[in-house]
Every structure is written in C-alpha cells, then in structure tokens.
CSV table of C-alpha atoms in Angstrom, one decimal:
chain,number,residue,atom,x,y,z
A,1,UNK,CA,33.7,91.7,80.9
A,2,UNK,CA,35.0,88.6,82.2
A,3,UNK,CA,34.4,85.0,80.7
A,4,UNK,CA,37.1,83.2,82.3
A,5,UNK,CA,36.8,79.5,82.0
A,6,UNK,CA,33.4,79.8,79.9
A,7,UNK,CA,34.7,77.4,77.4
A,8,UNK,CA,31.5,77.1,75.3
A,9,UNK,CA,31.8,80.8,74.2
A,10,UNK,CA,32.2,81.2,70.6
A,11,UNK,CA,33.2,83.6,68.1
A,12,UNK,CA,29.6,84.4,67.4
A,13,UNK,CA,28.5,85.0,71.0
A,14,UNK,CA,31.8,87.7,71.4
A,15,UNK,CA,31.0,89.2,68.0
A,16,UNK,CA,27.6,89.8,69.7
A,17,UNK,CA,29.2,91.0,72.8
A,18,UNK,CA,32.0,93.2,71.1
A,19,UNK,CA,28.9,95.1,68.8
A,20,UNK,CA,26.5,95.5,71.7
A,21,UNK,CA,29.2,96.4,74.5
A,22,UNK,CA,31.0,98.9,72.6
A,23,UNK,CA,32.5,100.6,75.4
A,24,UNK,CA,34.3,97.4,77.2
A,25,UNK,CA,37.7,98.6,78.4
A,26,UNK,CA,38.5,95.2,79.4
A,27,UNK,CA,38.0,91.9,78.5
A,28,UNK,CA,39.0,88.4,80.0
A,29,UNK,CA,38.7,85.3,78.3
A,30,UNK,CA,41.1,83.0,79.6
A,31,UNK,CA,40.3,79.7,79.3
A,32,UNK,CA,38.0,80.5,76.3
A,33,UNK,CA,39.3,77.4,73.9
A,34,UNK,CA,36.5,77.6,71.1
A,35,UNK,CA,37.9,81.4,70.2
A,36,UNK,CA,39.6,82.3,67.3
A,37,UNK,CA,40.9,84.9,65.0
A,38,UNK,CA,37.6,85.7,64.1
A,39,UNK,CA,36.8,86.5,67.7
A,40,UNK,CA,39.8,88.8,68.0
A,41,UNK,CA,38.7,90.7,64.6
A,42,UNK,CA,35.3,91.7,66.0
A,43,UNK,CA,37.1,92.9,69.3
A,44,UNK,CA,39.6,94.6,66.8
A,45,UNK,CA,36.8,96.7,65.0
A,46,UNK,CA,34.0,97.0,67.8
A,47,UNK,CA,35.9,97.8,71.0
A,48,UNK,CA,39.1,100.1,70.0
A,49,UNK,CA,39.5,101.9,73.3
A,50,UNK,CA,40.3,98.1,75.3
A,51,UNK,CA,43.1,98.9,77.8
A,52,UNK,CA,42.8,95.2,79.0
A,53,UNK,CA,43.0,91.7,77.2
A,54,UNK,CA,43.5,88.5,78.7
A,55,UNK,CA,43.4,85.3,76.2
A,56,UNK,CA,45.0,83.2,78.6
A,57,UNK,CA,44.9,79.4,77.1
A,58,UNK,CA,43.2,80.5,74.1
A,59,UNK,CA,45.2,77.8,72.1
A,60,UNK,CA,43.5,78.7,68.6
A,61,UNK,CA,44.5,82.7,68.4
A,62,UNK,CA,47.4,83.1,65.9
A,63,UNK,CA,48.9,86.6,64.7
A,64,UNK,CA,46.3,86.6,62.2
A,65,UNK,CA,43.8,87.7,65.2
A,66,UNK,CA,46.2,89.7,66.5
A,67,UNK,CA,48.1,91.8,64.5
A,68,UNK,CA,44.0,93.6,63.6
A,69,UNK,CA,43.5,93.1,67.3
A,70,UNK,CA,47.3,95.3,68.1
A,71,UNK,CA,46.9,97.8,65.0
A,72,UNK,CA,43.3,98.6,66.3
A,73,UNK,CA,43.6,98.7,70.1
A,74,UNK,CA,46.7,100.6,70.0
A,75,UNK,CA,45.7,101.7,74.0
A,76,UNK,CA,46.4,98.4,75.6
A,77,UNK,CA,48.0,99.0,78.5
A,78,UNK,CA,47.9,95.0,79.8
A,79,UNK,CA,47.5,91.7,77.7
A,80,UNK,CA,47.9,88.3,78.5
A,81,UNK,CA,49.0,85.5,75.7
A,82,UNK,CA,50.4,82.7,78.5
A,83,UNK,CA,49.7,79.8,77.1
A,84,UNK,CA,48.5,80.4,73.7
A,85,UNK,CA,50.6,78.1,71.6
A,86,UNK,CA,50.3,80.3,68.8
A,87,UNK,CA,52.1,83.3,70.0
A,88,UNK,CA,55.9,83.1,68.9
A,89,UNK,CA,58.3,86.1,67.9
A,90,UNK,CA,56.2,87.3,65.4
A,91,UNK,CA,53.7,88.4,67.7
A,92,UNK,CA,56.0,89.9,70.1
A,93,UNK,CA,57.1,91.9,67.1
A,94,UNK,CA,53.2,93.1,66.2
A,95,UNK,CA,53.4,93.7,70.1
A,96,UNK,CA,55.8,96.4,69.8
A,97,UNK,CA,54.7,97.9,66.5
A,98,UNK,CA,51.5,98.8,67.6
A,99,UNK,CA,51.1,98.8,71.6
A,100,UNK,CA,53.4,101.6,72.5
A,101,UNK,CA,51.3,102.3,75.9
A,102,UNK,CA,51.2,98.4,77.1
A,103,UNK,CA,52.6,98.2,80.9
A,104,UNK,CA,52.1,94.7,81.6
A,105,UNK,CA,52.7,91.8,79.0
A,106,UNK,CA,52.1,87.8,79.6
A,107,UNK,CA,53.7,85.5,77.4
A,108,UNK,CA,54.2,82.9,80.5
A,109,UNK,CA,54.3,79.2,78.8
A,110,UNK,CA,54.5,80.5,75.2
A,111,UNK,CA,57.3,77.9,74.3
A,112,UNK,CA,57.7,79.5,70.7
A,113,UNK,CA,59.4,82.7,71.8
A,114,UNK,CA,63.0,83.3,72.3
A,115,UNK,CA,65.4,85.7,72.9
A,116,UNK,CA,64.7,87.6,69.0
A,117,UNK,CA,61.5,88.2,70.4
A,118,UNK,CA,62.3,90.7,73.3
A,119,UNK,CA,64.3,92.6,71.3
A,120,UNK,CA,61.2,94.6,69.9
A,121,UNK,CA,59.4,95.2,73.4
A,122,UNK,CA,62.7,96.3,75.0
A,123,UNK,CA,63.3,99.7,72.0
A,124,UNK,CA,59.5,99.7,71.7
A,125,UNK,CA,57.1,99.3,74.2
A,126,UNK,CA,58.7,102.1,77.1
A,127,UNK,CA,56.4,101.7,79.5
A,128,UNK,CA,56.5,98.1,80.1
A,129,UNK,CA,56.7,98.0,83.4
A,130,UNK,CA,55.6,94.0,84.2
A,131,UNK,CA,56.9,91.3,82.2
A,132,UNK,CA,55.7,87.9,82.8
A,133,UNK,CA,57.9,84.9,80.8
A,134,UNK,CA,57.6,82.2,82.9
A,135,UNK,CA,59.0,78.4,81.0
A,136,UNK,CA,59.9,80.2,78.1
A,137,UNK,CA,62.8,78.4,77.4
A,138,UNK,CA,64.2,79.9,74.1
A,139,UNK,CA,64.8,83.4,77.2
A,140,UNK,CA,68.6,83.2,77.5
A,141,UNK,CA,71.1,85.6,79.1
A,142,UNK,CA,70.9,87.8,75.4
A,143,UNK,CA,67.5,88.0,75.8
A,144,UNK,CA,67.5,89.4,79.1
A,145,UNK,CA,70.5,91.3,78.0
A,146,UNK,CA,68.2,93.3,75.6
A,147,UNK,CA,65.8,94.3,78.6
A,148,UNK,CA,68.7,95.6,80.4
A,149,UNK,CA,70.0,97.7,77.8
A,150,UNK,CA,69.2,101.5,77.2
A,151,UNK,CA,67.3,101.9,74.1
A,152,UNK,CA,68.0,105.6,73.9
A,153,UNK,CA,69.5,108.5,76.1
A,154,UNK,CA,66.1,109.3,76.9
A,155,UNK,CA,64.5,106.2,77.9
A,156,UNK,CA,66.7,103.8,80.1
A,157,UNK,CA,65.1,100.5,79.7
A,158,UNK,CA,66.2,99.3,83.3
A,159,UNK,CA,64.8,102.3,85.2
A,160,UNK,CA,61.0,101.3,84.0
A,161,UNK,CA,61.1,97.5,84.8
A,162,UNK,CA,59.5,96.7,88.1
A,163,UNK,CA,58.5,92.9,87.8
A,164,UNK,CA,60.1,90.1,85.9
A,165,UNK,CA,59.0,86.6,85.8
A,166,UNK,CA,61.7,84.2,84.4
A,167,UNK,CA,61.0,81.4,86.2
A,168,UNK,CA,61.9,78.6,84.7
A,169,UNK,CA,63.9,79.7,82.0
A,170,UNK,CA,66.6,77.4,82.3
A,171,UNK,CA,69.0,79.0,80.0
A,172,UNK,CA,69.2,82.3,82.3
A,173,UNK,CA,72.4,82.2,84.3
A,174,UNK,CA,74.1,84.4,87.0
A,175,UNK,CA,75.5,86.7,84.5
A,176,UNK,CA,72.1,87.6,83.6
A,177,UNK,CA,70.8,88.2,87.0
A,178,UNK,CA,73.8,90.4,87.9
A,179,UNK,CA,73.3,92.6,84.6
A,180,UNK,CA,69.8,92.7,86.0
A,181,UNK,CA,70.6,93.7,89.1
A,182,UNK,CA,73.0,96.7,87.8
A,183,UNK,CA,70.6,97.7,85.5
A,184,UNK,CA,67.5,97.5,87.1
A,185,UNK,CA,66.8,99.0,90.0
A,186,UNK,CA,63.5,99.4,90.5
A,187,UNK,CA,62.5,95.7,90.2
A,188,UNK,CA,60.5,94.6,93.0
C-alpha cells in the first residue's frame, strides 16, 4: 500500500487500513504529516509480517510508535525514517534490538543522530546492506569507524556493506573514506 504524499490520512483511516489489510507486506507513507504513534501501534499489532516501511517526513512519529512498531515487525527488511525529526539515537538503538533482518535503513536528514547511534546497527543489524545518512551531521569519522569494524570473526561488517550515503556529513574526512575503502569492498 502506498500513500505517499496523501497528507490528510489519519491515524483512524490506517487503523482501518492495518485491520482490514492484514496481510500488507509493505507500506509507504512518506509524506503522511497528520500520523502518529497511534498510527504506528495499529501497524504494530495488525500487520506483523511488514518487510517494508517508509515514514519519510512523518514529523510527528517518536520512539513511542516505534519501539511497538520494531518489537512487533521484527521482519523488516527496509524502513525509511529520513526526515522524521523525531528519530535520534534512541531509535537507532530500538533499530538494532529488534530488526535483525533489516537490509536497507534511511535515516537521511534525521539531524538528531550521531556517531553513538551507529554503533548498535553495526554489531546488530548483519545484514544491512544499504545505509542511507545523508546531512546527518553528528556522522563523524568514529561513526563510520564503527561500520567498518568487524563485529565478530564470523560476521565482518565491511564485507556486507554495498551502499553508503554520507553526503553531507561534514565532519567525515579522508581518514574515514580510506578506512572505508580498506574495509569495504563491496560498496558500490
């Protein structure tokens, strides 16, 4: 389902949606302002089996929607959170307690987040394969340091990493993009 830019849609109408459509695997709302947490609850409890969630702009979702959304739909493989300004380190952290499968994560614009929040994703979420941080400022060299690192001998963190956006983090320098490009090989 895909409500992209339908700005009048309110927590009422997805609650409808989520009960009715119980077997959405994906679900777009970017653009959706009027949502909040109590949109992301009845997503949460209706539709567990999501592999796809894209809140782009949704400027009223806090981790009190998501850490029910992430502890229920523990199969989300991509979600997008660029430019929700309530998404900060916290929910980078509810990221990598609970979506162990996720592939693809957009936090571009999310000017709360910092280096402490990538820590999480890079021991946690193994499969992350697409990583989208674009004008995330608090990203520094440690922070990309953390994405470069093995998190175990079985798992090299490096080897999994195909696309990184840091794009106008302006604290990233050339010692970061060399550890990236030692570490990382398979970035495209």
């Amino acid at each position: 389902l895909d409500l992209t830019a339908c700005a009048d849609v309110t927590d009422d109408a997805l609650e409808f949606a989520a009960k009715s459509c119980t077997s959405l695997q994906s679900l777009t709302l970017d653009g959706c302002a009027k949502l909040t947490d109590a949109a992301l609850f009845a997503v949460a409890k209706k539709t567990p089996n999501a592999t796809l969630l894209s809140l782009q702009g949704c400027g009223r979702v806090t981790n009190g929607g998501l850490e029910p959304l992430c502890g229920s739909c523990r199969h989300l493989m991509a979600l997008n959170l660029s430019y929700c300004g309530g998404v900060n380190n916290a929910t980078l952290g509810l990221v990598a307690r609970f979506l162990r499968d996720l592939e693809l994560l957009h936090v571009s614009e999310c000017t709360r987040l910092s280096d402490h929040g990538l820590g999480g994703l890079s021991t946690r979420c193994l499969k992350l394969a697409k990583l989208y941080c674009a004008g995330v400022a608090g990203i520094t060299d440690a922070g990309v340091g953390y994405l470069t690192r093995e998190p175990s001998l079985d798992h090299a963190r490096g080897d999994k990493l195909r696309v990184l956006d840091l794009s106008r983090c302006c604290a990233v320098s050339d010692g970061a993009v060399d550890a990236l490009a030692r570490s990382c090989p398979t970035l495209e």
